[in-house]
PDB file of C-alpha atoms and ligand atoms in Angstrom:
ATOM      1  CA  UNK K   1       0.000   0.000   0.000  1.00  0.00           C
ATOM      2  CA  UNK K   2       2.303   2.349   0.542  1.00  0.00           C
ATOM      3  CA  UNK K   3       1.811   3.193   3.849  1.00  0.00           C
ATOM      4  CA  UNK K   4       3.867   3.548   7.076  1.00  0.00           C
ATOM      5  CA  UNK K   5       3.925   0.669   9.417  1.00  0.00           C
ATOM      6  CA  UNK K   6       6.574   1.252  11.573  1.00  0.00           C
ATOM      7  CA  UNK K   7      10.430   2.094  12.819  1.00  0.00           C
ATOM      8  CA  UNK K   8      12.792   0.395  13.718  1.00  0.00           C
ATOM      9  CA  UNK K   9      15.233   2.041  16.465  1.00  0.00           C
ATOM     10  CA  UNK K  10      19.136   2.183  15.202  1.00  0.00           C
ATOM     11  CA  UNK K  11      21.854   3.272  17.485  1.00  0.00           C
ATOM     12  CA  UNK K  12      24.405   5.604  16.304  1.00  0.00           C
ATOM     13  CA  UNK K  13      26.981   7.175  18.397  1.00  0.00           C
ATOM     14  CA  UNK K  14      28.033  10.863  18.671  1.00  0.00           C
ATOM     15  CA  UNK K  15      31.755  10.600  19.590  1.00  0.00           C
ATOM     16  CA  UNK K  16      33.222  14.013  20.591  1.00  0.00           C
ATOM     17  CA  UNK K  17      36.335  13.736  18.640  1.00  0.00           C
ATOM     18  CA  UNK K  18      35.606  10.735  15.714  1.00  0.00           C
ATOM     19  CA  UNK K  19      31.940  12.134  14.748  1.00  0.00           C
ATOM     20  CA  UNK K  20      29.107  10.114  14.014  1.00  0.00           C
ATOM     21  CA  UNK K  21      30.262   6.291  14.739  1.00  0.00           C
ATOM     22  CA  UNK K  22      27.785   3.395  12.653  1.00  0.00           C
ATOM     23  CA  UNK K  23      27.356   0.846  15.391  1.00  0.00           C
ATOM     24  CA  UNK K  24      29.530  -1.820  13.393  1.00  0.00           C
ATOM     25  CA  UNK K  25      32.202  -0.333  15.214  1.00  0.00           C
ATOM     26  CA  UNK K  26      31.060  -0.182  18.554  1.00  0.00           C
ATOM     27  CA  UNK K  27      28.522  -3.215  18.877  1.00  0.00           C
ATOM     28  CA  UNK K  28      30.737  -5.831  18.587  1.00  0.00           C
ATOM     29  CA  UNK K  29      33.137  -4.115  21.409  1.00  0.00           C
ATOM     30  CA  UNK K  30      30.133  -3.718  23.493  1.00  0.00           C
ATOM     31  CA  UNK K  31      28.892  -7.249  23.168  1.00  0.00           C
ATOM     32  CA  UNK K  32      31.866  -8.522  24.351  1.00  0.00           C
ATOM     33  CA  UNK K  33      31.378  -6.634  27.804  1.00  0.00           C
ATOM     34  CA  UNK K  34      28.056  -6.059  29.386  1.00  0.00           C
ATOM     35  CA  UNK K  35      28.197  -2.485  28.281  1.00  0.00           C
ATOM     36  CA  UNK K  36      25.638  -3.814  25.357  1.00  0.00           C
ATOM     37  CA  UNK K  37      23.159  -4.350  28.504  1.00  0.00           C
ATOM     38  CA  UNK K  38      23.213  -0.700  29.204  1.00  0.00           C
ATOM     39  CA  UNK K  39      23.037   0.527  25.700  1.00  0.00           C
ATOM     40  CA  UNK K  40      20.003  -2.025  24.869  1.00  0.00           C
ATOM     41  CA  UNK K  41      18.097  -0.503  28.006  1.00  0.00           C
ATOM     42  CA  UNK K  42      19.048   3.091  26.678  1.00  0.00           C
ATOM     43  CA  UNK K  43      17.599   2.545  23.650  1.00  0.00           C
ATOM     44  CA  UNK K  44      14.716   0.621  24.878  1.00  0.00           C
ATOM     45  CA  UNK K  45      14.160   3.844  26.753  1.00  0.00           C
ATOM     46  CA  UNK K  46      14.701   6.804  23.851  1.00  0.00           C
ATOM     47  CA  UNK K  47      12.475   4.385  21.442  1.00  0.00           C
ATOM     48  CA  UNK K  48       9.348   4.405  24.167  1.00  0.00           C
ATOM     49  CA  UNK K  49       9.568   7.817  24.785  1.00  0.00           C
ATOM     50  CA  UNK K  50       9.967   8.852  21.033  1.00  0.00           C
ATOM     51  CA  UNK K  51       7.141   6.549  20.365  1.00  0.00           C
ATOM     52  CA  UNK K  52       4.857   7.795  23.241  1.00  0.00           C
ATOM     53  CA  UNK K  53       5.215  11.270  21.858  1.00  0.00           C
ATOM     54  CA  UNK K  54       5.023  10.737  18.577  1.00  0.00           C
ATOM     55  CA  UNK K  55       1.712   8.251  19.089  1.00  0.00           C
ATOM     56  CA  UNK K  56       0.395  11.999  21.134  1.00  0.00           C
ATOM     57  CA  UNK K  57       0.940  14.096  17.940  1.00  0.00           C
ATOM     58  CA  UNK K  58      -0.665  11.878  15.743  1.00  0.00           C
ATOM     59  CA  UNK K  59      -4.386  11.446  14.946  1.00  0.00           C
ATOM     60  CA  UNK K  60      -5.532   8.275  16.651  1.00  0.00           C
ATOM     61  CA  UNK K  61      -6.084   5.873  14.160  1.00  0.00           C
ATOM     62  CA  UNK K  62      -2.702   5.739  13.197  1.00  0.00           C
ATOM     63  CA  UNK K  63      -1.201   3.085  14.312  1.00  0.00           C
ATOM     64  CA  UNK K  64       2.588   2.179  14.460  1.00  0.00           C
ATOM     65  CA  UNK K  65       4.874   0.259  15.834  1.00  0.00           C
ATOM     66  CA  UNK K  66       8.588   0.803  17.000  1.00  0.00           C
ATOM     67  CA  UNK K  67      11.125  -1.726  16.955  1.00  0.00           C
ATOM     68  CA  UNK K  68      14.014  -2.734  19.723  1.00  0.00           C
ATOM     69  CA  UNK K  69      17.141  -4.786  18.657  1.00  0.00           C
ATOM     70  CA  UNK K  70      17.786  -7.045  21.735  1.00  0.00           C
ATOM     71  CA  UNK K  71      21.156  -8.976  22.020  1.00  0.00           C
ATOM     72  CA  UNK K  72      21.410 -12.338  22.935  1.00  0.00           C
ATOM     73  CA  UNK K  73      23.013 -10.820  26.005  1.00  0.00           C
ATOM     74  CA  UNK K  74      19.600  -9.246  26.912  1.00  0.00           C
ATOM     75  CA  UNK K  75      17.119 -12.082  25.552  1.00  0.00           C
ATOM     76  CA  UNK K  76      18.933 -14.488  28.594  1.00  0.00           C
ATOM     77  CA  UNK K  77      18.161 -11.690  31.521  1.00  0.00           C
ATOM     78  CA  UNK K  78      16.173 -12.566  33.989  1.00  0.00           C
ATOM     79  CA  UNK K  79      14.327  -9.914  34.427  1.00  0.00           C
ATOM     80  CA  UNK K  80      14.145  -8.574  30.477  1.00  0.00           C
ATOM     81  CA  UNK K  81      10.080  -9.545  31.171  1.00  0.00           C
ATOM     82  CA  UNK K  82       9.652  -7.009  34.162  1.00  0.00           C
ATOM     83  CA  UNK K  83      11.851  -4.551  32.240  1.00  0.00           C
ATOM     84  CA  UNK K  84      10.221  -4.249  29.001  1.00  0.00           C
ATOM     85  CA  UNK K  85       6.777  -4.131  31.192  1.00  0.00           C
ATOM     86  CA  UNK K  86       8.200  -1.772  33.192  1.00  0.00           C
ATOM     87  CA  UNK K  87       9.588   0.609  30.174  1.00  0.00           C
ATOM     88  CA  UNK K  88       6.465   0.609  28.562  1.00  0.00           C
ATOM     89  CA  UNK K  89       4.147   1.372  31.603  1.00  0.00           C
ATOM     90  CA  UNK K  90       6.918   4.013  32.601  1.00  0.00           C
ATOM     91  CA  UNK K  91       6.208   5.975  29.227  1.00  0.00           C
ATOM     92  CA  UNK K  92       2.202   5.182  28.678  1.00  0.00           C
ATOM     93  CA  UNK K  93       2.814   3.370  25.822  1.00  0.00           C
ATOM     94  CA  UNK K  94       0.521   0.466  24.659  1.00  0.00           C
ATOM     95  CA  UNK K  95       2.373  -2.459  24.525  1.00  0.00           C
ATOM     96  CA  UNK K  96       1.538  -3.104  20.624  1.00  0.00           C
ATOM     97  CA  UNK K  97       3.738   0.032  20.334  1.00  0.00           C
ATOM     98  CA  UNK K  98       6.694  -1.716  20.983  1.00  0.00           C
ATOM     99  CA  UNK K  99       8.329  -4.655  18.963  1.00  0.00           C
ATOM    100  CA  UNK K 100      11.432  -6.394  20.000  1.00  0.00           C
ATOM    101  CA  UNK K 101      14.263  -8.000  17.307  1.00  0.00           C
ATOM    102  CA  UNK K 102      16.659 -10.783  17.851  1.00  0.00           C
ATOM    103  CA  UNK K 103      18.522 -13.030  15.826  1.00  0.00           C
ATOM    104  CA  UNK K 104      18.309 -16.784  15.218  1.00  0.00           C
ATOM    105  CA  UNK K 105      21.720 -17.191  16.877  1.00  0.00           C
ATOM    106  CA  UNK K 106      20.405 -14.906  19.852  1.00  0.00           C
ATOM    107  CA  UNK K 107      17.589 -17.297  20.204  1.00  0.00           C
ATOM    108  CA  UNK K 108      19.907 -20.028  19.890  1.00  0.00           C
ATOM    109  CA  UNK K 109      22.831 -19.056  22.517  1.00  0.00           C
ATOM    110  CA  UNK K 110      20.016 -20.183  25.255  1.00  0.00           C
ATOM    111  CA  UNK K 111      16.820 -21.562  23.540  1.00  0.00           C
ATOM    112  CA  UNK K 112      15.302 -22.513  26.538  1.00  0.00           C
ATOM    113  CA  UNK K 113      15.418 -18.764  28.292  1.00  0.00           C
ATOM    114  CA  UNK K 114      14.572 -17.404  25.137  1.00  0.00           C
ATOM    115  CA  UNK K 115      11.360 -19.697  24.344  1.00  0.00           C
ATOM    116  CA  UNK K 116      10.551 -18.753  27.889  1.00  0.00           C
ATOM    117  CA  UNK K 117      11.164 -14.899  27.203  1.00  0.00           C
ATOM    118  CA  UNK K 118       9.386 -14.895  24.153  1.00  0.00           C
ATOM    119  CA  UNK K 119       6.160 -16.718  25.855  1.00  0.00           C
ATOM    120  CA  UNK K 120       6.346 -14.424  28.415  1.00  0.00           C
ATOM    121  CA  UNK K 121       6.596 -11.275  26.746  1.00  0.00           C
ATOM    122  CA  UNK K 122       3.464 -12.734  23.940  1.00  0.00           C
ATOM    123  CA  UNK K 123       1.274 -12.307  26.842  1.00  0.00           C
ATOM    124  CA  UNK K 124       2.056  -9.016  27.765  1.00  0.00           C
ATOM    125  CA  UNK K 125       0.891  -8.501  24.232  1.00  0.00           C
ATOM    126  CA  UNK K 126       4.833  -7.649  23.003  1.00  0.00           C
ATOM    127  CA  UNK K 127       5.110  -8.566  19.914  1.00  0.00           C
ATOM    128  CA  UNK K 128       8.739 -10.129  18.303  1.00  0.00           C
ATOM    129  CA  UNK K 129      10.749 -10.424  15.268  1.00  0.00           C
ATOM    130  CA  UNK K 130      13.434 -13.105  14.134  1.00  0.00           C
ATOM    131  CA  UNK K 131      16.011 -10.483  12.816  1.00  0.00           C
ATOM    132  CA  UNK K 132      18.864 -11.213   9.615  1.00  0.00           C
ATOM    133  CA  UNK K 133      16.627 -14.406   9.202  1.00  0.00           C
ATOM    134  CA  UNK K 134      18.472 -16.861   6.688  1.00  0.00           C
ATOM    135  CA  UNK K 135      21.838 -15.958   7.902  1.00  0.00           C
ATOM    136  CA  UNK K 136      21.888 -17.596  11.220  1.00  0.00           C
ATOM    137  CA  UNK K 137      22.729 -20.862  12.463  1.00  0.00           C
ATOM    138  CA  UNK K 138      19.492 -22.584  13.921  1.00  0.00           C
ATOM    139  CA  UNK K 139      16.852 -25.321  14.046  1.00  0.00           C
ATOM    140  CA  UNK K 140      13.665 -24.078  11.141  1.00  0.00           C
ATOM    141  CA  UNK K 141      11.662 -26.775  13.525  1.00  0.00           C
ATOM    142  CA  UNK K 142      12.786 -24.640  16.903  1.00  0.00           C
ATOM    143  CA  UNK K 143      12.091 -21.568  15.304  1.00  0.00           C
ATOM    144  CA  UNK K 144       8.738 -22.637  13.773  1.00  0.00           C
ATOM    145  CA  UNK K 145       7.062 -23.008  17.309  1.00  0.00           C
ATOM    146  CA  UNK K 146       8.612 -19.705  18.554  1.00  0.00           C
ATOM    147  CA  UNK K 147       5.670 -17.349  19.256  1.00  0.00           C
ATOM    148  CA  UNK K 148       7.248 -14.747  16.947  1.00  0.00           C
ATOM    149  CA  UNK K 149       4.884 -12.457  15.087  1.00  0.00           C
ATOM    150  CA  UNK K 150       6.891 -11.836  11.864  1.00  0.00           C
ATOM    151  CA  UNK K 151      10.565 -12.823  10.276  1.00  0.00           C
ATOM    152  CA  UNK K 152      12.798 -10.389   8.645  1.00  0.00           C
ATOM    153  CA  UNK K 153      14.628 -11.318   6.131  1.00  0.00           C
ATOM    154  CA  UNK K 154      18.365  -9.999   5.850  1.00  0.00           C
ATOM    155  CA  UNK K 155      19.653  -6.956   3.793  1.00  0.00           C
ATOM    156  CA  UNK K 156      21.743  -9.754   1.972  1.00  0.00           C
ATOM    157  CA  UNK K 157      19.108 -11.229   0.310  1.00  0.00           C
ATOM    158  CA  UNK K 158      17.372  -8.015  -0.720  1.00  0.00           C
ATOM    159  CA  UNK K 159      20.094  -6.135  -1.737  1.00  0.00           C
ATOM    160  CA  UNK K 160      20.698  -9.593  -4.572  1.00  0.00           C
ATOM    161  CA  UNK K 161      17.126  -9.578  -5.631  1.00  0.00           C
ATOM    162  CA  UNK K 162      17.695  -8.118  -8.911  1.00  0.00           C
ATOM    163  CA  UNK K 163      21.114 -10.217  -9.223  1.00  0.00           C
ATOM    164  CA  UNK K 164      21.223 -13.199  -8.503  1.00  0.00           C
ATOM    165  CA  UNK K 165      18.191 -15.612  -9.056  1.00  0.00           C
ATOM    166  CA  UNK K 166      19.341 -18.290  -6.359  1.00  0.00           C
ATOM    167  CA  UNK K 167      18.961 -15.296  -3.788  1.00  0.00           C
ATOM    168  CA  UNK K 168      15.981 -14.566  -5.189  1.00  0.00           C
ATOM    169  CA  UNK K 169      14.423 -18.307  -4.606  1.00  0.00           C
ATOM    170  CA  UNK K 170      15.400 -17.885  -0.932  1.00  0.00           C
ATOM    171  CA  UNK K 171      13.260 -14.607  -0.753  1.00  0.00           C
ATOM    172  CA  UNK K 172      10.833 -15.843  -2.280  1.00  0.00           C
ATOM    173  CA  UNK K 173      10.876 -19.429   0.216  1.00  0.00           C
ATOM    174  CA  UNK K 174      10.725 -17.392   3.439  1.00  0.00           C
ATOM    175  CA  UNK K 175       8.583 -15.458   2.149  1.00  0.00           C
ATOM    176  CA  UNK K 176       6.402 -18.531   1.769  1.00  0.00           C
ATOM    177  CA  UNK K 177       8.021 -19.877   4.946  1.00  0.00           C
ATOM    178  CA  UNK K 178       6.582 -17.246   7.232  1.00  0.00           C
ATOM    179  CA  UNK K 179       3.073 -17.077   5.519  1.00  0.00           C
ATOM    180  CA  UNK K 180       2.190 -20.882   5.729  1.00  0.00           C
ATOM    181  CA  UNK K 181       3.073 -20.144   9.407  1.00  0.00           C
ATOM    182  CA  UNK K 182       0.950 -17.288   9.908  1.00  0.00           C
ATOM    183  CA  UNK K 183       4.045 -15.116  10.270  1.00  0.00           C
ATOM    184  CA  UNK K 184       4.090 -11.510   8.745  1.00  0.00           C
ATOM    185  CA  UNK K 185       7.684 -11.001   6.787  1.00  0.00           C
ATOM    186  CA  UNK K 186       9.461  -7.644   6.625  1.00  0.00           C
ATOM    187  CA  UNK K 187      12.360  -7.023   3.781  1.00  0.00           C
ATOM    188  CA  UNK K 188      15.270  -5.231   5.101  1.00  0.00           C
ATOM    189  CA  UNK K 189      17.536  -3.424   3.545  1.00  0.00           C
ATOM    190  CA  UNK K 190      15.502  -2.120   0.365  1.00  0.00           C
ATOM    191  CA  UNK K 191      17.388   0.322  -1.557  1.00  0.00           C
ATOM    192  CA  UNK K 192      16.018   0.660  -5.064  1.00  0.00           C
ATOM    193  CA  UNK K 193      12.478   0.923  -6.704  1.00  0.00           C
ATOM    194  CA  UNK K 194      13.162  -2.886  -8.404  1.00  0.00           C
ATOM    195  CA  UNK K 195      14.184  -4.350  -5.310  1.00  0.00           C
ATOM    196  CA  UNK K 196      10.405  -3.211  -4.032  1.00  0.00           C
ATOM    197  CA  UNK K 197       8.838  -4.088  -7.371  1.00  0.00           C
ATOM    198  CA  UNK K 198      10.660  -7.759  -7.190  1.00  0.00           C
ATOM    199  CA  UNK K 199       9.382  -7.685  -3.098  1.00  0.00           C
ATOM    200  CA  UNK K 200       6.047  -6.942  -4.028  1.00  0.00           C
ATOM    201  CA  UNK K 201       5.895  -9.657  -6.790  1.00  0.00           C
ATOM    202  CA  UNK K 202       7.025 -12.087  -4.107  1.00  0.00           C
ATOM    203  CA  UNK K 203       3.752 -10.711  -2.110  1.00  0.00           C
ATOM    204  CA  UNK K 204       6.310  -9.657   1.034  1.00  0.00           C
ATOM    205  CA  UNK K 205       3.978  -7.228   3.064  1.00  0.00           C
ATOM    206  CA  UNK K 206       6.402  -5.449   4.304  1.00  0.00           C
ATOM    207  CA  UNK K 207       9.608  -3.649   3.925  1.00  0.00           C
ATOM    208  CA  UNK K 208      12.479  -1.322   5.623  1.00  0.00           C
ATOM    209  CA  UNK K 209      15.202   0.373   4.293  1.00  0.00           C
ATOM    210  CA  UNK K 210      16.717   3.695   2.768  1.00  0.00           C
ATOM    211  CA  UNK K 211      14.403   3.667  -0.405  1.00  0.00           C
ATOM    212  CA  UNK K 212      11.546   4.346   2.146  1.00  0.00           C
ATOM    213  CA  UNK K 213      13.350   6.333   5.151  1.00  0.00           C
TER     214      UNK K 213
HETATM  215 MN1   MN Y 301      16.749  -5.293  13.514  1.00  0.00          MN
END
């Protein structure tokens, strides 16, 4: 349709004396400490407020949703539950508002805690997405009994619609994949008007990505 369905929440970093850093160079440094802990709940934070006040300047019927990238670091606390419940009461924001992203090798570090996260935060009406889907290391059975509400599928894909026709096939599969299992599927990464006219072919509902932002 054309019409906005959501964000999705990207860290950047302001450095005083490099400038604007892209989070490939300071992720993987703070997922190796628990610094990515603090910087998940700071952007869990920013992303509920922005979304509370944005959700107050819009007319009420238009409905959004912002998305949370959580770390497999974060999916295993035990506590993430009470937090994310306690963000979104914090900032008045319905929890439909808020979606949460991780990765098929987040899920997989600790599938148990995860399963158990992801139960957990399905009641509290928190919806998730399997992030980079098709790039990770994991268990299409596991996954398929996940109470997820949509997959994404990664930018590498997309970005070798137009390119390469094995690529292609794989698109179009998940995109298959996700709708025999009642799963909504989001492109990343879309950069080009054929990318979307190839995504659109492939009936993916959604998509994310600089052609749009
Ligand atoms: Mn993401």
């Amino acid at each position: 349709t054309g019409l906005l369905a959501g964000f999705e929440a990207l860290v950047r970093w302001q450095h005083p004396e490099l400038g604007l850093l892209s989070p490939l160079e300071f992720i993987p440094v703070a997922e190796q400490s628990n610094l990515i802990i603090a910087l998940t709940q700071a952007v869990l934070q920013e992303a509920c407020s922005q979304a509370r006040l944005w959700k107050s300047q819009f007319p009420p019927d238009f409905h959004f949703s912002i998305s949370v990238n959580v770390p497999a670091k974060y999916l295993t606390k035990p506590d993430l539950v009470q937090e994310i419940s306690a963000s979104i009461a914090e900032h008045d924001l319905p929890a439909e508002y808020l979606r949460l992203e991780m990765t098929e090798s987040g899920i997989m570090e600790d599938p148990e805690s995860a399963s158990t996260a992801l139960a957990h935060l399905s009641e509290l009406g928190v919806k998730t997405h399997i992030d980079d889907f098709g790039t990770g290391y994991s268990s299409l059975n596991y996954l398929a009994n996940l109470p997820v509400h949509a997959l994404k599928i990664d930018r590498d894909f997309v970005s070798q619609l137009d390119l390469d026709e094995r690529k292609s096939m794989i698109v179009r599969s998940v995109v298959a994949l996700a709708h025999n299992l009642g799963l909504k599927v989001i492109a990343e990464g879309v950069e080009t008007p054929r990318q979307l006219d190839y995504l659109k072919a492939l009936k993916c509902q959604y998509g994310q990505g600089y052609l749009f932002s």
